[in-house]
Structure formats: C-alpha cells, structure tokens
Amino acid sequence: MMFKSIIVANRGEIACRIIRTCKEMGIRSIAVYSEADRNALFVQMADDALCIGPAEARLSYLNTEAILNAARESGAEALHPGYGFLSENAEFAAACMGAGITFIGPDSEAIRLMGSKIEAKKIARLAGVSVVPGYDGEDQSPGTLATEAAKITPPLIIKASAGGGGRGMRRVDQQGDFLTALQSAQKEALAAFGSDAVLLEKYIERPRHIEVQVLCDSHGTVLHLHERDCSVQRNHQKVIEEAPAPDLDPATRQRLTDSALKLAKAINYTSAGTVEFILDRDSGEIYFLEMNTRLQVEHPVTEMITGIDLVEQQIRIASGEALAMTQEQIEVRGWAIEARVAAEDPAQGYMPQTGTISVYEPPSGPGVRCDSGVTRGSSITPWYDSMITKVIGFGADREEARRTLLSALDDYRLGGVGHNLAFLYDITDHPTFGDADIDTTFLDRAFPDGWSAGEDMISLRQKAVAAWLSHRPVSPSPWQTLGSWRLTAQQTSDAGYVYVRENDEAPVEVQIAHHGDTSDVRILSDGQIFVTAGRARNHVFEILLPEQVLLADRKPTSNPDDPGIRAPMPGLISEIRMEPGDQVHAGDTVVVLEAMKLMQNLAAPVSGTVTAVHCDAGETVNGHDLLVDITPDLTETES
Ligand code: ADP
Ligand code: ADP
Ligand code: MG
C-alpha cells in the first residue's frame, strides 16, 4: 500500500525536492525544522511542519528522539532522510522501523556495512570488485600502519573509515611525514565521525571520480541507471557533476556497471544507492571507493538523462512495490551537467557566507532545472551546509548541456549573500572543461593561481552610485536646474561621497560622479541596486550616506586596543589550543570554530600572552563573542 504521509527529516534544497515528489504522488508531506529554519522555503512548501529544536543540528536535524516524536505526532507512515544528517545512520534507520515508521532507504544492516570504508572494501573484494590497493586491516596500531604505509610507498592517502564529505583524509608524499599525518587524520576522524579507524590507499595521481546509480527493490531486482562523472572537485568535495561520463570506452563502462551491480547484490541492497569508483587516467584501471546508501546530491543529472524520478522510485520501493522497468528500458537520452551553488567565497578559501537573499530570480527555459532551497527573503545562517541550490543544464549532447548550464548560471539573479555563481560559470566556460579533460586535478590546472572574479569593483560601485543618483526621489525643480551632482552633494552634507555596501561587507567610500551608462543596473523595490557585469557576476549594493555609516554598527575588526579573538560567526567551539599563561605568536591558531561544516582556525592577531579563555570546547558561541583575551608582547611591538 502506498504511504499516505511522509515526514522529511532534512532541510534546504533536498527537503524541497522530496516534498515536490510527494505532492506529485498525492502523498501528504510533513517537514521538520529547527528554530533557525522557521521561515525556510521547505517549511512553507510542506503540507505540515513541526519544530524539532534549536538551530544546532545535534539538537534538531540529528536528534532521533525529536524526529521520531514529530513522526508519531503527525501520523507519518514513512520517513525520507534526504542526504547528510541521519541518512547514513544505521541506528536511526533501525529506530524508525522500531517505531513503526518505514525508513525510505536500505535496511540498517546495509547502511552499517557500507558506512565503514574498511568493511565495504572487504565485501567488494569478496564480490570480485577491484579496490584501490592499500591497507584496510583491523590492526590500527601506529607501528603496523607505518609498516603498511611503507609497503604501499607514498604518495598515499589516509582515510577515515567512517568518513564522508571529503573529511578525515590526508595525502602523504613522504614516508617521513606519515606519523604526523596519521595523528591529525585520526584526530579529525574522531571528532567528526566518532571513530578514529583509518585505512590507507595508494594515492592515484590523476583520478576521475565516476559513480554508478543503482536501484534495487525488495523482490530481488537490481538495476543500474548508468554513471555520473564527479571529477571536478575542491578539497575532495564535488563542485560539478555530469551524466553520462565523457570519453568512457564501452568496456570500462561495462566493468563499472557490472561491478556496481555485483556489490549491490552481495549485500542484498534495496532502495537507491551509489557505488563510487575512481578511474586512474594513467593506467585506465577502475577501483571501488565506497558506497553511499542514500540519495545523492547529484541525483538530478541521472534523472535528466533517464527520465526516472529517483525519489519516487525510493518511495515505491520502500512501500514494497516491485520496480516497474527492465534494464533495457533504462536508456541514456542526452546529457546533463549540474553545478552546486553555495553561499561561499571561492576566492577566499571557500569561506562560508551568511546573509539574507534580497534578489532571487532563478533561471528557467528549455533544458534548465533549478533545485533550490531558498527564495527571496531566505536567510542563510551559519548553522548548516552552505549549498543552497543546484543548477542543471540538459541538452542533446555534452556541448549543448554545457551551453545551457552557462546561460542558466548567467541568468540567475541571486543577491544579498556572497555566492559562487561566477566561479561555477568560469569552470563551465573553461576550454579544459569544454574538452572534457577532467580529473580531480582540474581546478589546480585550470586556475593555477587560484580563482578570482577579476572584476573592476571600483567601476561597479560607481555604476551603482550613478544609478542611485538618477533614480533618487527628489523635488523636481532643483533636480532639473542644479543637476544631480550638486543636489546630492547638498543632501549628503556636502560630503561629495557616499558609502556603498555589498552584503555584509564593510562599506566602501565612493566619490559621487555622474555616469551615464546604467544599462546593466537595476534599482530594486527596496532601494538596493543590482549591478550585473556579465558572466554570472552579479552584485547587490546598498548606498549609505556618510551619517548612516557613522551611526551603523561596524563589524568587529582587528582592533589593536582589543587584541582578543572574537567569533567571526556563530558556531561550535571544536578545540581550544591554548590556556591562560601560554605564549602565542601572531598567526598561531588558538581556537578552532566549526561553522557551516567548516573548521575555521581562529588565529592570534598579535604576539603575546593568553590572559583569559572565555569559552569551552563543545560550547556554542554567538558571532562577535569574545573567546580569548591576549595581552600583546610589548618587546615585540617595540622592536
Ligand atoms: P554526495 O555528493 O556524494 O552526495 P556529499 O558528501 O557531497 O556527497 O553530499 C552530502 C553531504 O551534504 C552530506 O554529507 C552532508 O554533510 C551535506 N548536507 C546534509 N544536509 C544537507 C542539506 N540539506 N543541504 C546541503 N548539504 C547537506
Ligand atoms: P568520502 O566518503 O569523503 O566521499 P571517498 O572515498 O568517496 O570519500 O573519496 C572522496 C574523494 O577523494 C574522491 O572522489 C577522490 O577525489 C579522492 N580520493 C579518494 N581516494 C583516493 C585515492 N586513493 N587516490 C586519489 N584520490 C582519492
Ligand atoms: Mg565519496
């Protein structure tokens, strides 16, 4: 029997995505949300919504108790976990089933087996699937690990067995660096995943990440929906994904799909899952990496080329239905490329950005799909992942899909928070990407000096000011007679300048000078100014009079009178490296703050002595909170 109601234990774009399919299937959807997400899009989209706790994920989206209570209270028959959060938590899946709520995903045993990379590699090997050469034994003593590392011969990679999302990995290039790298990988693994078990693998120098989507029902049918290429990555995290994988010879493609099905059968897998591989571009060999027992972020590219709704299939499988298709019926039609839009600054180490979206006009048109979790007015808080939307371009072939994606990225009007649209545009536009010369070294090769938007911000701000001047509501006669420049100068206390602010950044002073060309500039209803410089380079500026800036709250800057360390944004204190009395050098990391899934090292602004520590590890702090006091070293400042 098909479910009448489904509770969605996730947030953001994936919650919206799941709710959409529920609507299409006539199933009542129930959202759960944290206090930080009260006004979020997915909460508005669902038929019902229940608050499950405070912003901190541990107390809401990772809180099994609260989620199961909400499921019972709402009468939900089934639960969809999305990706991330509790989606790969075997105990959670078992707890749902124990509470009489069908978990839309595989059984908890499959989740448990594949949740350990060590276990998964053993099973893959037994099933006759080739795995990356290395060590995945039980003996985790540093001595054994070091001996095994020497056998592999660097470069090698240390991975957290329970890891995910590209975390807990260390590349080692020389045997002498092994033990230090091991310690730091184990520490990160323990903090992030609650286990410090690691495995060692030969480091493949030019790998392509290729994965196979599988779909398995509870009646023994095991199908694959072809492959995706997710080789464009930064710090082992996917940025652009496409389906099918370009330039793959038929024999390799066959080996990939055969291996994926072998593994799925070996664990009696049910539901949608992804078997990940790396393809060594130098040798042409393929190796199994891991299996993700959930819906994947990049599932839309597979949906676009096969015409199959993966969420619908997951729901049907969980309700006990048999797959109503055969392998032969699953054909590849066309090409799809997805770009992950994130509130982050790719020019500054992918630093997460927060703010309120003041401009939101998603792209549309033939072949464009935009899976979004935000809209105008949405706030991007520091509590969760920075990915906010995915844009997918579809076409008859790769070049058509690429062009569709490019114009979609360029058409996207997104402002009020920093984002990576221009970065995604430049990747998609890069000739190396156009030639499909992709592997995980792509970003380093395409942007050897790092990526930057390369914009003339001075002229963009000038354009905003010019637009503001010509649209200011003023009494008509002096406007006509005196001209805008003098009039505004008068209104701004003769200052002759205004301040221009973008997002949350510090206001920048701009001299007032009239400028005729305002063609690519728009005044928004709230008075902010939208300026587009082309190639997905969009800005939303706010014009402030000097007196407004003087009155406004300034962002805390590194003030020499206050050489303490403040939290740049709300987050969780993950580590405190110093205690009162310790000597610090300017630039030394004193506190590690976890915000938006990123570990941020907060460094001492000056050299000196730590005089007080105002926070504890594990504590949640607010943005601007003073965390550590430092008394500067006089001798050093004098010299
Ligand atoms: P994949 O691309 O293989 O699905 P990722 O690791 O890139 O894997 O994406 C899944 C990750 O996204 C999860 O591990 C989780 O940390 C993060 N995540 C969880 N929930 C959300 C969400 N609602 N929006 C964006 N990202 C999320
Ligand atoms: P996670 O669980 O974090 O997704 P994976 O094992 O899937 O971990 O690896 C993530 C990424 O790290 C891969 O897509 C690839 O870019 C890189 N990687 C993993 N193993 C290797 C390896 N042995 N050699 C080179 N790169 C690797
Ligand atoms: Mg992976």
Coordinates of N, CA and C and ligand atoms in Angstrom, one line a residue, residues 117 159 163-166 169 209 211 233 236 238 276 289-292 294 296 298, ligand 3:
K117 N 34.3 2.2 5.6 CA 35.0 2.0 4.3 C 35.8 0.7 4.4
K159 N 42.6 7.6 5.1 CA 41.2 8.0 5.1 C 40.5 7.5 6.3
G163 N 34.5 8.0 7.4 CA 34.4 9.4 6.8 C 33.4 9.6 5.8
G164 N 33.3 10.9 5.4 CA 32.3 11.3 4.4 C 32.5 12.7 4.1
G165 N 32.0 13.2 3.0 CA 32.1 14.6 2.6 C 33.5 15.1 2.5
G166 N 34.4 14.2 2.1 CA 35.8 14.6 1.9 C 36.6 14.9 3.2
M169 N 40.7 13.0 5.5 CA 41.7 12.5 4.6 C 43.0 13.3 4.6
H209 N 36.6 10.7 -10.8 CA 35.6 10.1 -9.9 C 34.4 9.7 -10.7
E211 N 30.8 7.3 -10.7 CA 29.9 6.6 -9.8 C 28.7 6.0 -10.6
Q233 N 36.4 18.6 -8.5 CA 36.2 18.7 -7.0 C 37.2 19.7 -6.4
H236 N 38.4 17.4 -2.2 CA 37.7 16.1 -2.3 C 36.2 16.3 -2.2
K238 N 32.7 17.5 -4.3 CA 32.2 17.7 -5.7 C 31.7 19.2 -5.9
E276 N 30.7 4.3 -5.7 CA 31.7 5.2 -6.2 C 33.0 4.5 -6.6
L289 N 35.6 2.7 -4.5 CA 36.0 3.7 -3.4 C 35.1 3.4 -2.2
E290 N 33.8 3.6 -2.4 CA 32.8 3.4 -1.3 C 31.4 3.4 -1.9
M291 N 30.5 3.0 -1.0 CA 29.1 3.1 -1.5 C 28.3 4.0 -0.6
N292 N 27.5 4.9 -1.2 CA 26.7 5.8 -0.4 C 25.2 5.2 -0.5
R294 N 22.2 6.1 0.1 CA 21.2 7.2 0.2 C 21.1 7.9 -1.2
Q296 N 21.8 10.9 -3.6 CA 23.0 11.7 -3.7 C 22.7 13.1 -4.1
E298 N 23.9 14.8 -6.3 CA 23.9 15.0 -7.8 C 22.9 14.1 -8.5
Ligands
MG3 MG 32.5 9.6 -1.6

